[in-house]
Protein backbone atom coordinates (compact mmCIF):
# COMPACT_ATOMS: atom_id res chain seq x y z
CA UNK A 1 11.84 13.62 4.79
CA UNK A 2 8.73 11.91 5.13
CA UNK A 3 10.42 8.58 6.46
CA UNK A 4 11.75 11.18 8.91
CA UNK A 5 8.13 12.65 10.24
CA UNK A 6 7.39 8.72 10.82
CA UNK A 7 10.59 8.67 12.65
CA UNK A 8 11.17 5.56 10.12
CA UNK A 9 14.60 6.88 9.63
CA UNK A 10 17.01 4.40 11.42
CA UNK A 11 19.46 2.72 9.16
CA UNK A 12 18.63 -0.64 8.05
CA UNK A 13 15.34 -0.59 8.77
CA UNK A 14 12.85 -3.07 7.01
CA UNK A 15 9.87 -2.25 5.32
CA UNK A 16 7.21 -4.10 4.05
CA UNK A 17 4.94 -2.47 1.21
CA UNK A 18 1.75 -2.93 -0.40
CA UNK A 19 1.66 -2.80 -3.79
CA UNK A 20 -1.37 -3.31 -6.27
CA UNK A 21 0.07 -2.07 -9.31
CA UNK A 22 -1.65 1.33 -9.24
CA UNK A 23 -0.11 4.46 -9.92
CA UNK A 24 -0.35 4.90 -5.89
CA UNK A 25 1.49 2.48 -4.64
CA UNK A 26 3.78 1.82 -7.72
CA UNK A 27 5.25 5.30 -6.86
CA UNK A 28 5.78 4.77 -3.10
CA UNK A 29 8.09 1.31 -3.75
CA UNK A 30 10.16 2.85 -6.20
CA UNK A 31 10.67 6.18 -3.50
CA UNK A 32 10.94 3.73 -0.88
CA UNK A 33 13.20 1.57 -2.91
CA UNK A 34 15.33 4.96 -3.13
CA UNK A 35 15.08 5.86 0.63
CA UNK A 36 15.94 1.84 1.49
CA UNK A 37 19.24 2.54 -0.75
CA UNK A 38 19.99 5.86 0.58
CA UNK A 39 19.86 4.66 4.41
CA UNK A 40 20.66 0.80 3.84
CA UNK A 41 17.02 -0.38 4.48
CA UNK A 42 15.14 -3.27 3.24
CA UNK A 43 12.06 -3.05 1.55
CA UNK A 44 9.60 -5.90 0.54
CA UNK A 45 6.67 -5.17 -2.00
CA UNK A 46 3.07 -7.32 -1.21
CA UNK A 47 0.58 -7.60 -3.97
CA UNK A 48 -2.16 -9.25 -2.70
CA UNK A 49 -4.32 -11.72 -5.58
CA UNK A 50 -7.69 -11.71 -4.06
CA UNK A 51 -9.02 -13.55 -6.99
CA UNK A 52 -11.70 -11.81 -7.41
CA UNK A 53 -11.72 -11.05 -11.13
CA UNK A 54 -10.39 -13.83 -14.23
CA UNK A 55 -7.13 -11.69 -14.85
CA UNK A 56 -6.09 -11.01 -11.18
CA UNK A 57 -3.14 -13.55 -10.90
CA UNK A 58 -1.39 -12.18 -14.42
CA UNK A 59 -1.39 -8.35 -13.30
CA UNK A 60 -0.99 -9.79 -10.20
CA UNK A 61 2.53 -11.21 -11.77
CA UNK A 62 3.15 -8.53 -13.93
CA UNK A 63 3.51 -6.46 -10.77
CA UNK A 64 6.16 -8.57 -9.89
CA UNK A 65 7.86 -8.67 -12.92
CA UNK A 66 7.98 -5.11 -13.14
CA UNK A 67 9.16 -4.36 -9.21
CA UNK A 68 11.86 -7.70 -9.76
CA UNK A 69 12.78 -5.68 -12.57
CA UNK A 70 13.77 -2.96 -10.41
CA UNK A 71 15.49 -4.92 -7.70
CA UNK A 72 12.72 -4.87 -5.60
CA UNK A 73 11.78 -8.22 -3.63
CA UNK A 74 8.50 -8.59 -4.23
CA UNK A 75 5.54 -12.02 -3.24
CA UNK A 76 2.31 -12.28 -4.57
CA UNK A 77 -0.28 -13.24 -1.74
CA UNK A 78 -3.12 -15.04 -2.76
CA UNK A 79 -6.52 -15.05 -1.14
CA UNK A 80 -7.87 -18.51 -0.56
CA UNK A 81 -11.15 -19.91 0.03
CA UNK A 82 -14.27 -19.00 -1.31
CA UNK A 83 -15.24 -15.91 -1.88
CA UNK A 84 -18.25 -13.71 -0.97
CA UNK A 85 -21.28 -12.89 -2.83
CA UNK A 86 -22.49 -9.37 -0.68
CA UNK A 87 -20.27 -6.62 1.28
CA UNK A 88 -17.37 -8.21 -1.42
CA UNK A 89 -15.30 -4.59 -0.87
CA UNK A 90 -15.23 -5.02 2.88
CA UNK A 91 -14.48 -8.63 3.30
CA UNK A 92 -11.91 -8.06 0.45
CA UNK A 93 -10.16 -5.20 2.53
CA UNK A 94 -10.34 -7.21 5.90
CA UNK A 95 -8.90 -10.21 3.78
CA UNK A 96 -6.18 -7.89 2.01
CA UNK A 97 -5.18 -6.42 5.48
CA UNK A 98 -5.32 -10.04 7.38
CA UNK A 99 -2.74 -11.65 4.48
CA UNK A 100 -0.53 -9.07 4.35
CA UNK A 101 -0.14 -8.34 8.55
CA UNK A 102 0.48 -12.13 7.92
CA UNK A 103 3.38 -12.42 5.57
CA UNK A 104 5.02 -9.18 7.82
CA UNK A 105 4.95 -11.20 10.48
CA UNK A 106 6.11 -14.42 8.61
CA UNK A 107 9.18 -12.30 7.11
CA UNK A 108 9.68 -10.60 10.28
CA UNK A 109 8.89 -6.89 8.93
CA UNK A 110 7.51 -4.60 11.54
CA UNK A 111 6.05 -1.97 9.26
CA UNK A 112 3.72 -2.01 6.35
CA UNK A 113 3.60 1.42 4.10
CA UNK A 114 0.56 2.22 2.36
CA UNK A 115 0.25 4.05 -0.55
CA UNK A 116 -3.22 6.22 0.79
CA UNK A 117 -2.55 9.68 -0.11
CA UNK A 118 -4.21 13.60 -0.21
CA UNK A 119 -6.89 12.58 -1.85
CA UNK A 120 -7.94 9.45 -0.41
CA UNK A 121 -7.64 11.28 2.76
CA UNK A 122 -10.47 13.61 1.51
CA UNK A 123 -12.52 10.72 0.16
CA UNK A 124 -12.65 9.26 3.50
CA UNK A 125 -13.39 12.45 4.78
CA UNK A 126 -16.39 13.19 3.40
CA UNK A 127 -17.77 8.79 2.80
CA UNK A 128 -17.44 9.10 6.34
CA UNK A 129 -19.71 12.58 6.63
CA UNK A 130 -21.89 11.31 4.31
CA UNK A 131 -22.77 8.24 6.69
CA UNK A 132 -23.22 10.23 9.25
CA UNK A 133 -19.74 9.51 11.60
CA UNK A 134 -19.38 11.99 14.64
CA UNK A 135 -16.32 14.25 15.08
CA UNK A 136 -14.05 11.36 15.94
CA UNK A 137 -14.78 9.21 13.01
CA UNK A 138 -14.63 12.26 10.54
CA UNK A 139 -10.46 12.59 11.85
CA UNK A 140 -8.13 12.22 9.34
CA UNK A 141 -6.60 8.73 8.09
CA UNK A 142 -3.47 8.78 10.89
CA UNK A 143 0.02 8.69 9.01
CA UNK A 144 1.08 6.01 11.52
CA UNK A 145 -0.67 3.53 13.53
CA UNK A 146 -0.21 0.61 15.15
CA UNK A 147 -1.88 -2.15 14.94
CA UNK A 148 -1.92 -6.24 16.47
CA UNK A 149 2.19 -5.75 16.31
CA UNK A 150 2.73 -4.38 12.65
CA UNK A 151 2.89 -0.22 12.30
CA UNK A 152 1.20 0.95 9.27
CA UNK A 153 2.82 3.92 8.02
CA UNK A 154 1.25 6.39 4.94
CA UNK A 155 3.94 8.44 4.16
CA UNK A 156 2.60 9.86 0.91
CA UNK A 157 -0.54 10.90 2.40
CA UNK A 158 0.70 14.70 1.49
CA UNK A 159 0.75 14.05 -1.90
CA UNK A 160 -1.51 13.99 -4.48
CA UNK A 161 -2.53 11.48 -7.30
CA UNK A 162 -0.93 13.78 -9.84
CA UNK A 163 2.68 13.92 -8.41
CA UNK A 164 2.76 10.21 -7.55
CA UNK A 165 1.34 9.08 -11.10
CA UNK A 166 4.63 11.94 -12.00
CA UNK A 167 7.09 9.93 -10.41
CA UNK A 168 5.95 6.87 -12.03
CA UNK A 169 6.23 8.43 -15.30
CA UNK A 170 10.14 9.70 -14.00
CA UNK A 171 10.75 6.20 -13.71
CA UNK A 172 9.46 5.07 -16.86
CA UNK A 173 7.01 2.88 -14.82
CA UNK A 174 3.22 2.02 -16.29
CA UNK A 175 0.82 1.67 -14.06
CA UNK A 176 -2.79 -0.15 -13.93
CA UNK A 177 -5.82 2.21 -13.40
């Protein structure tokens, strides 16, 4: 249903998904995994490795093991280069974002889900308050967007933390906090 509301709901379609190995966005591969079996889709999992911390590359691959596991294609992309010493968040987001519109493109996947949901919606909301954004940059996160040629989709932004962490647990699925 909310592949539908996307109007993501044409068989075959291909998928691209980011994945850190958070309750978040563990839960949206496995449902996409079920909607890609349901309509004959193809989904692709992305963990991106910025490198950032000393065991980023082995949860990094224990992502993958786990999402292989499940049948789910999955590629670890790896930030090179060296990294920053101030604003690390931001550049880390605009490097996350550049690598993984990158490998959609490479693979030839037109949409990239992410995993934001209710309450991320409601962070934003109120960072963005809190620095002071006018009525246009206090508007929600949009479910779909497009953007330089990939569509990001966020089709669990009506759920909370609580029932994706839930689904995780139906699938017997750990997930790193």
């Amino acid at each position: 249903m909310a592949m539908e509301k996307l109007g993501i709901d044409k068989p075959r379609s291909q998928i691209a998904v980011a994945v850190s190995g958070g309750g978040d966005s563990l839960a949206l591969a496995l449902l996409l995994q079920a909607w890609a079996v349901t309509c004959g889709g193809e989904i692709l999992a992305l963990t991106v490795d910025h490198g950032l911390r000393a065991d980023s590359t082995a949860e990094a691959l224990q992502v993958q093991k786990l999402l292989r596991a499940r049948g789910i294609r999955h590629e670890i992309l790896t930030w090179q280069g060296v990294k920053p010493h101030t604003h690390i968040q931001e550049r880390a987001r605009a490097a996350r974002y550049a690598l993984l519109q990158a490998a959609c493109h490479a693979h030839g996947f037109a949409v990239l889900a992410l995993a934001h949901n209710s309450e991320d919606q409601m962070e934003t909301f109120w960072m963005r308050l809190a620095h002071g954004s006018g009525l246009d940059g206090l508007c929600a996160m949009p479910p779909l967007r497009q953007t330089d040629g990939l569509t990001l989709i966020r089709p669990v932004l009506s759920f909370s933390r609580a029932q994706l962490r839930a689904t995780c647990r139906h699938f017997n699925i750990e997930w790193a906090e």
